[in-house]
Short mmCIF file of N, CA and C in Angstrom, two decimals:
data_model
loop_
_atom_site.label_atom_id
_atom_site.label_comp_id
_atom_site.label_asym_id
_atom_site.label_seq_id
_atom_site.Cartn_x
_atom_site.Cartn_y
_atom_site.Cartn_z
N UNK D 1305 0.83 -1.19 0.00
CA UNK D 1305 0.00 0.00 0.00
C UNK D 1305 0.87 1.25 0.00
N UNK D 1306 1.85 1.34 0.39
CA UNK D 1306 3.01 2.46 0.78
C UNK D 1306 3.30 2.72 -0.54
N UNK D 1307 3.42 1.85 -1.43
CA UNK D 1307 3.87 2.06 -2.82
C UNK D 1307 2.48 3.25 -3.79
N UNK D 1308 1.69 2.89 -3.53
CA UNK D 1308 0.53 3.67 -3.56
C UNK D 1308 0.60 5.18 -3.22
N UNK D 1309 0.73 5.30 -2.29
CA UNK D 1309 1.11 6.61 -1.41
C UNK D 1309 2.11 7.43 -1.84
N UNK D 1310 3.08 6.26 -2.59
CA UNK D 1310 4.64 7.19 -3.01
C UNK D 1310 4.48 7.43 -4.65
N UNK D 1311 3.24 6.65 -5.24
CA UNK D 1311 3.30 6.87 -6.60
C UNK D 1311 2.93 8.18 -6.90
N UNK D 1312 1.90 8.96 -6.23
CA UNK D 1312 1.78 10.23 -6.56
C UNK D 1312 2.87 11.35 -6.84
N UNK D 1313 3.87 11.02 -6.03
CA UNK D 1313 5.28 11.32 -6.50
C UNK D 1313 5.71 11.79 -7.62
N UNK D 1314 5.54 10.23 -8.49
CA UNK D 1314 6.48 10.10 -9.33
C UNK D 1314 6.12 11.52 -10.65
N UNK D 1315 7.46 11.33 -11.39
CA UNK D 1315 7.54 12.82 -12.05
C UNK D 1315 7.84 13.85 -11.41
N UNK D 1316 7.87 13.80 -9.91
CA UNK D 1316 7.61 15.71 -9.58
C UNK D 1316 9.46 15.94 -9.42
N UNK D 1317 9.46 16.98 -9.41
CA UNK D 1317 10.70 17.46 -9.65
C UNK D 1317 11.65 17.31 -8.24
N UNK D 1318 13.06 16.98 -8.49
CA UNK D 1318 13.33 16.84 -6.78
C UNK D 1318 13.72 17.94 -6.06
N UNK D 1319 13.71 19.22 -6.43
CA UNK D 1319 13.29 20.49 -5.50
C UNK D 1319 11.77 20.17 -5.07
N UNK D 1320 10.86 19.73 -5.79
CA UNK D 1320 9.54 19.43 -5.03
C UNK D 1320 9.71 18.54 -4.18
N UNK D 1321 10.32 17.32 -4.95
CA UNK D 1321 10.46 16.02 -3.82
C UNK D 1321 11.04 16.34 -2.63
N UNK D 1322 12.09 17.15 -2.36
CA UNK D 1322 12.87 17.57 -1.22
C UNK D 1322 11.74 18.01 -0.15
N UNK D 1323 11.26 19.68 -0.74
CA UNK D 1323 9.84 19.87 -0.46
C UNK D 1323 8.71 19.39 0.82
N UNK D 1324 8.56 18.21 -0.23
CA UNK D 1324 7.27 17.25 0.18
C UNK D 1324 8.10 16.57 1.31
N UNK D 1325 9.53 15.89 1.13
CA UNK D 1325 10.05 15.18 2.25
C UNK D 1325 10.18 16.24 3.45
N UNK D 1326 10.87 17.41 3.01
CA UNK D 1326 10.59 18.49 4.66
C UNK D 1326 9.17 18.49 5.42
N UNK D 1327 8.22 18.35 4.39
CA UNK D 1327 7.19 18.68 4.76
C UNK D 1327 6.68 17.26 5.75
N UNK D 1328 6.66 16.26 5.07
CA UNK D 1328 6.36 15.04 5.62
C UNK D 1328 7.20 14.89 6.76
N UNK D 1329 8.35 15.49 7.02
CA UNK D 1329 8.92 15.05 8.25
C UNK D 1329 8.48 16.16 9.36
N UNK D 1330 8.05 17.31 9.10
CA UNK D 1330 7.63 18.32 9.96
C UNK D 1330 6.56 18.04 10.54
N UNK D 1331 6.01 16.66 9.64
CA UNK D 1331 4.41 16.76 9.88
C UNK D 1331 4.76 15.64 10.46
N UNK D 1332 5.20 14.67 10.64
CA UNK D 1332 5.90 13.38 11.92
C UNK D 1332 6.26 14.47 12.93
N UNK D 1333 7.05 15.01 13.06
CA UNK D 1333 7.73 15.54 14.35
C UNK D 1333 6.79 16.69 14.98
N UNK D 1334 5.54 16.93 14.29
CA UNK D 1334 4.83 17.65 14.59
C UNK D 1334 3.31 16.78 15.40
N UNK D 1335 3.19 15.65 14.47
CA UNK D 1335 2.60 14.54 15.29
C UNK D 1335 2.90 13.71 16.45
N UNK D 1336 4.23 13.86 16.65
CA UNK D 1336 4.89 13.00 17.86
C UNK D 1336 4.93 14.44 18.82
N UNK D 1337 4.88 16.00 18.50
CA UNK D 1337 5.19 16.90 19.63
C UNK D 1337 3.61 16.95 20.35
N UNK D 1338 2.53 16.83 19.12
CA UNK D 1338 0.97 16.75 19.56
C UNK D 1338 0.84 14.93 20.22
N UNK D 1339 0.97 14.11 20.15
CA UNK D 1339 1.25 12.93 20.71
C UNK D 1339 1.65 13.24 22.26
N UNK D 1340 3.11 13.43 22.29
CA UNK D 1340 4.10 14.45 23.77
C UNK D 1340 3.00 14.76 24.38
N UNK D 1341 2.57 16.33 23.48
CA UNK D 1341 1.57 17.29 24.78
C UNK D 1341 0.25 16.66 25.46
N UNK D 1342 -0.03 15.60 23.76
CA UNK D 1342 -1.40 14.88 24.59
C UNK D 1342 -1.69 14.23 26.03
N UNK D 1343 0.09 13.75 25.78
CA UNK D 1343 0.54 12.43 27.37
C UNK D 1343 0.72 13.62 28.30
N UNK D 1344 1.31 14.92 28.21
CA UNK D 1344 1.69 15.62 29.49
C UNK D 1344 -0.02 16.67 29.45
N UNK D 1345 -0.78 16.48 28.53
CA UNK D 1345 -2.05 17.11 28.96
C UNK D 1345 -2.96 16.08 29.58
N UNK D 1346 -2.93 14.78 29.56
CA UNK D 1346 -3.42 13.70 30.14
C UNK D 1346 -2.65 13.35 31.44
N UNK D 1347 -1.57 13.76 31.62
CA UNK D 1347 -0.68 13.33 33.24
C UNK D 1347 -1.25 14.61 33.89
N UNK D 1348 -1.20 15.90 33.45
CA UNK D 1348 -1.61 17.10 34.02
C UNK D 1348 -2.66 17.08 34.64
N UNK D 1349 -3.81 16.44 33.91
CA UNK D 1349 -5.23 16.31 34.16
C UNK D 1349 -5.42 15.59 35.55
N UNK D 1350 -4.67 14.17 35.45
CA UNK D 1350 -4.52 13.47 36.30
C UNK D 1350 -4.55 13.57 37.88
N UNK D 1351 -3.25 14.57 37.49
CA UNK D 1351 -2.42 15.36 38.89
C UNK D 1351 -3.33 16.57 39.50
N UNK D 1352 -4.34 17.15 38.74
CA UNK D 1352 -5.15 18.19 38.65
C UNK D 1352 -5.99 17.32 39.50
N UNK D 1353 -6.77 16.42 38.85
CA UNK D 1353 -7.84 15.80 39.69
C UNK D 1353 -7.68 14.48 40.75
N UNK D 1354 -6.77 14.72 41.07
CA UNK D 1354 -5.78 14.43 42.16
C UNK D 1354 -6.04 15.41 43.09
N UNK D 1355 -5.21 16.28 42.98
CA UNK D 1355 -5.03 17.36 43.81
C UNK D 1355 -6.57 18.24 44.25
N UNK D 1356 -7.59 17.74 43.60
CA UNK D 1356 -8.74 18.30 43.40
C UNK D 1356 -9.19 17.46 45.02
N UNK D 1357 -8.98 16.05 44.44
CA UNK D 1357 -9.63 15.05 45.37
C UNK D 1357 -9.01 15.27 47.20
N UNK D 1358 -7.51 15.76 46.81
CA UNK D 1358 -7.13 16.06 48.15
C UNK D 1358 -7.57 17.16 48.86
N UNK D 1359 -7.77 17.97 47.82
CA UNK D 1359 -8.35 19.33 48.26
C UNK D 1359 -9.28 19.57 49.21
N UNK D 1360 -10.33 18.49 48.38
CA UNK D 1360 -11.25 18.54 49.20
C UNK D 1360 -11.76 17.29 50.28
N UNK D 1361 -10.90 16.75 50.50
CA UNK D 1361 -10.31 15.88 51.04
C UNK D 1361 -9.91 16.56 52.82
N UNK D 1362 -9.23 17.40 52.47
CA UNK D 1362 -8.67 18.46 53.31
C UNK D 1362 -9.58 19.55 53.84
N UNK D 1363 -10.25 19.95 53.36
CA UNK D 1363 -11.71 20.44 53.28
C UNK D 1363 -12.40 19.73 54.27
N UNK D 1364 -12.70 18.50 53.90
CA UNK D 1364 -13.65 17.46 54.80
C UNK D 1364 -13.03 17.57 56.15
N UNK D 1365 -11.70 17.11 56.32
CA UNK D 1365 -10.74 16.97 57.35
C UNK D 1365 -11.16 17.98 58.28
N UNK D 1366 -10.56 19.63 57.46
CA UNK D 1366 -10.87 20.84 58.08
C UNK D 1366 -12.20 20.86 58.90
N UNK D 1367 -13.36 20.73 58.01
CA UNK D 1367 -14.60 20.66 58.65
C UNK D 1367 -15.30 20.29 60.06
N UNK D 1368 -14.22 18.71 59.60
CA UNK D 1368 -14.73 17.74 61.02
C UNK D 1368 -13.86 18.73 61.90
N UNK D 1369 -12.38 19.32 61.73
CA UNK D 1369 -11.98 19.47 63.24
C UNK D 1369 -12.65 20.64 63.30
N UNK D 1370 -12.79 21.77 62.76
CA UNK D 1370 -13.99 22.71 63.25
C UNK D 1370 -15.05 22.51 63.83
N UNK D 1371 -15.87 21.43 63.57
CA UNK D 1371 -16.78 21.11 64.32
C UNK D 1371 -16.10 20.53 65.68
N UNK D 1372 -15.37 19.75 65.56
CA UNK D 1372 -14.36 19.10 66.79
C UNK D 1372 -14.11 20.16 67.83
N UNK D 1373 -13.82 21.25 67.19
CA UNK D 1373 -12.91 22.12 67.95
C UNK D 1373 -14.01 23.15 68.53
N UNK D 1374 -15.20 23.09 67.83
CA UNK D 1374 -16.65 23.86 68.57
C UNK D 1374 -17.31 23.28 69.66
N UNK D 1375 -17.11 21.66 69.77
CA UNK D 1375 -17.75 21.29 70.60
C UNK D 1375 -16.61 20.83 71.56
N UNK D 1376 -15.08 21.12 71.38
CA UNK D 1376 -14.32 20.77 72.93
C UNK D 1376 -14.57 22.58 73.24
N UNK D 1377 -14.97 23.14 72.63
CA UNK D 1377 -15.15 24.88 73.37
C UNK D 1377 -16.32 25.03 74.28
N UNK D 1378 -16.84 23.80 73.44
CA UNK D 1378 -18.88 23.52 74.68
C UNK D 1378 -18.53 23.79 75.49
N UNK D 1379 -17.78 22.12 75.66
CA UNK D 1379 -17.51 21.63 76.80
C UNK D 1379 -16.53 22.20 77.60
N UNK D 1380 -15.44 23.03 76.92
CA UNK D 1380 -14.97 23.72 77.93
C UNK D 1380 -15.99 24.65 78.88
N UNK D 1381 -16.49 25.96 77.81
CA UNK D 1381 -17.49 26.43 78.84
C UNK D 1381 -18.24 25.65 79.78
N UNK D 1382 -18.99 24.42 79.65
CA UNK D 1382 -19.52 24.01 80.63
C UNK D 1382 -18.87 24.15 81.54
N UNK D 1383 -17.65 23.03 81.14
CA UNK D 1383 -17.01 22.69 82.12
C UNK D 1383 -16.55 23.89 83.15
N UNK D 1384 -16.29 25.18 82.68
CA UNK D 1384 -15.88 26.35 83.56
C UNK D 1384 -17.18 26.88 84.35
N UNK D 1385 -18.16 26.53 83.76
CA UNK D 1385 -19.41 26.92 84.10
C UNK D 1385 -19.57 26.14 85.81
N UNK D 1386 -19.68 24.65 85.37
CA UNK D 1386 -19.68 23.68 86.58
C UNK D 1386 -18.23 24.04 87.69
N UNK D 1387 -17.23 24.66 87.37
CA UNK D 1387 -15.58 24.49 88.07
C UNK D 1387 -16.70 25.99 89.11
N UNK D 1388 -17.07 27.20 88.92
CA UNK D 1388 -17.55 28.24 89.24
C UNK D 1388 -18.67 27.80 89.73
N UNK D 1389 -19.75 26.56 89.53
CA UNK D 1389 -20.77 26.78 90.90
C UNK D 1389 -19.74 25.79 91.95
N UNK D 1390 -19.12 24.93 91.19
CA UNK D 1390 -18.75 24.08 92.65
C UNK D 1390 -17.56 24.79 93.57
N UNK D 1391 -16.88 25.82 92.98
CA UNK D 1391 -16.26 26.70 93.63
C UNK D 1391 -17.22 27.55 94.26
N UNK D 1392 -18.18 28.26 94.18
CA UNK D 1392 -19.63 28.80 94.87
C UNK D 1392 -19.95 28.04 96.01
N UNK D 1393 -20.38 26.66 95.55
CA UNK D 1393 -20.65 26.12 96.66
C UNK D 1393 -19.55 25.95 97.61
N UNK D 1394 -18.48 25.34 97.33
CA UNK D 1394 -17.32 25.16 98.27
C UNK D 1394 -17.17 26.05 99.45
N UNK D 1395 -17.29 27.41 98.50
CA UNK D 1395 -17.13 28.84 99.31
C UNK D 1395 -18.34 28.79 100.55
N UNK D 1396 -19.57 28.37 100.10
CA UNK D 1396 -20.93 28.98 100.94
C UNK D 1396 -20.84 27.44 101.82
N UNK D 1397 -19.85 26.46 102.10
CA UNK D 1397 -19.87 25.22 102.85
C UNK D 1397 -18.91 25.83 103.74
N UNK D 1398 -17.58 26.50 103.10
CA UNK D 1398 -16.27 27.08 104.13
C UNK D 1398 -17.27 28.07 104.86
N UNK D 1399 -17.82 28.43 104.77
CA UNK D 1399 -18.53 29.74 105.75
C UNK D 1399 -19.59 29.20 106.38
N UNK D 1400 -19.84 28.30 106.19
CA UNK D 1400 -21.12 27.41 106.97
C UNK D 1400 -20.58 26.56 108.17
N UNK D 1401 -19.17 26.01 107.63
CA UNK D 1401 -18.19 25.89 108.61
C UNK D 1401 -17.74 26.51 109.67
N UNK D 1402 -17.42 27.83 109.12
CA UNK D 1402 -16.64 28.94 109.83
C UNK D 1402 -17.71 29.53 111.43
N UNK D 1403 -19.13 29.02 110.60
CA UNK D 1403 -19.75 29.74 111.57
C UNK D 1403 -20.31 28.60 112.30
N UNK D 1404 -20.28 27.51 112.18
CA UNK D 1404 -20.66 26.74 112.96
C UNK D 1404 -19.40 26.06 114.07
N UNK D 1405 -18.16 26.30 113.33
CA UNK D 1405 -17.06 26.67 114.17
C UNK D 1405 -17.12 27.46 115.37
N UNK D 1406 -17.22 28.60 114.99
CA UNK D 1406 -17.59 30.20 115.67
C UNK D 1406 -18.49 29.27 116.83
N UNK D 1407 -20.13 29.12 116.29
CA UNK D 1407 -21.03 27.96 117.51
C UNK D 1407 -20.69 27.06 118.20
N UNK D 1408 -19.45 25.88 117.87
CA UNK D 1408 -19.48 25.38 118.40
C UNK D 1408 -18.19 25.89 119.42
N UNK D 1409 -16.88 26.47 119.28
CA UNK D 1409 -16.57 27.13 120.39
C UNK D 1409 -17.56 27.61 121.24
N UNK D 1410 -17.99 29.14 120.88
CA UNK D 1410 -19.19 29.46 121.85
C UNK D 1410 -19.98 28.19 122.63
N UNK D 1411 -20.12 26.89 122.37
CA UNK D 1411 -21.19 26.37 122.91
C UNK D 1411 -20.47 26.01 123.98
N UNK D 1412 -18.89 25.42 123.29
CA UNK D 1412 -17.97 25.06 124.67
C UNK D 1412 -17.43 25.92 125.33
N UNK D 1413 -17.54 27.58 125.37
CA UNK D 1413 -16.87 28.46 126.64
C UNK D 1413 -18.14 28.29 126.84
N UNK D 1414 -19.79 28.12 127.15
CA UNK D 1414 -20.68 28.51 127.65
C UNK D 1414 -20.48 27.60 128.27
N UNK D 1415 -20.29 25.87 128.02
CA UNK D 1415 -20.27 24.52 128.81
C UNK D 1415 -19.45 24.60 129.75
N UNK D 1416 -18.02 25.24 129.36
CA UNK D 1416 -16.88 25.57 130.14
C UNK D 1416 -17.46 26.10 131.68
N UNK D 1417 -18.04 27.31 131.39
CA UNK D 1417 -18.82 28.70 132.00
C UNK D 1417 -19.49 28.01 132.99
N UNK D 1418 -20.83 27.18 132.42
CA UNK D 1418 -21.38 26.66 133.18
C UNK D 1418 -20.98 25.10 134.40
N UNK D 1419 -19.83 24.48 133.68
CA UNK D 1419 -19.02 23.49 134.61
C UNK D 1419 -18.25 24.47 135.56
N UNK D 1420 -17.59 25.79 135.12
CA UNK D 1420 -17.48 26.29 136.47
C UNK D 1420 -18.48 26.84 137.58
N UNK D 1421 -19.41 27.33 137.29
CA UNK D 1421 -20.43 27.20 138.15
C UNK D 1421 -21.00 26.24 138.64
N UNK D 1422 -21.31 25.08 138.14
CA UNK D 1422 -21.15 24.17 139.44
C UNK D 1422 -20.89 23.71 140.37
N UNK D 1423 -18.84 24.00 139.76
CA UNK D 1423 -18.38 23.76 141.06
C UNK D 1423 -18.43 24.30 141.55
N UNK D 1424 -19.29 25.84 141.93
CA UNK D 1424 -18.71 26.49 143.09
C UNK D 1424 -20.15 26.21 143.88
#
């Protein structure tokens, strides 16, 4: 079949033939540079939707710890919330102490008070 292809050739002059051979080889090396770009526009793509997938990938990631990081802030507030009544209470037990302290001395100089009056 190649013989076919080359018969159109025949007769033409070999400044044409030269020609036609520049031309035919520009047009190979021009098919193998479109071939090239096709493979590095197909690896590009690749790496593109790759990087797409991590993206949002990373995205997702981000998300969850935002939410993560909203609800250890809950719980912190609670938690400071609860540290401040039980420090409240602590406080209103030390003074419930203090004064029943306070009473129960007083009860023993009065017991005191009154065991010395007996004996006399």
């Amino acid at each position: 079949m190649s013989w076919a292809v080359e018969e159109w050739k025949e007769g033409v002059s070999p400044k044409v033939l030269q020609k036609i051979h520049e031309l035919e080889s520009q047009v190979d090396k021009l098919r193998k540079e479109r071939q090239q770009r096709q493979f590095q526009l197909e690896t590009l793509e690749a790496a593109l939707q790759k990087q797409k997938q991590k993206v949002e990938s990373e995205k997702n990631e981000a998300s969850l710890l935002k939410r993560e990081n909203q609800s250890l802030m809950e719980l912190c507030d609670s938690l400071e919330k609860a540290k401040q009544k039980i420090s409240h209470d602590l406080q209103a037990k030390e003074s419930q102490i203090n004064i029943q302290s306070g009473q129960l001395n007083s009860s023993k100089k009065d017991i005191e008070r009154l065991e010395q009056e007996l004996k006399r």
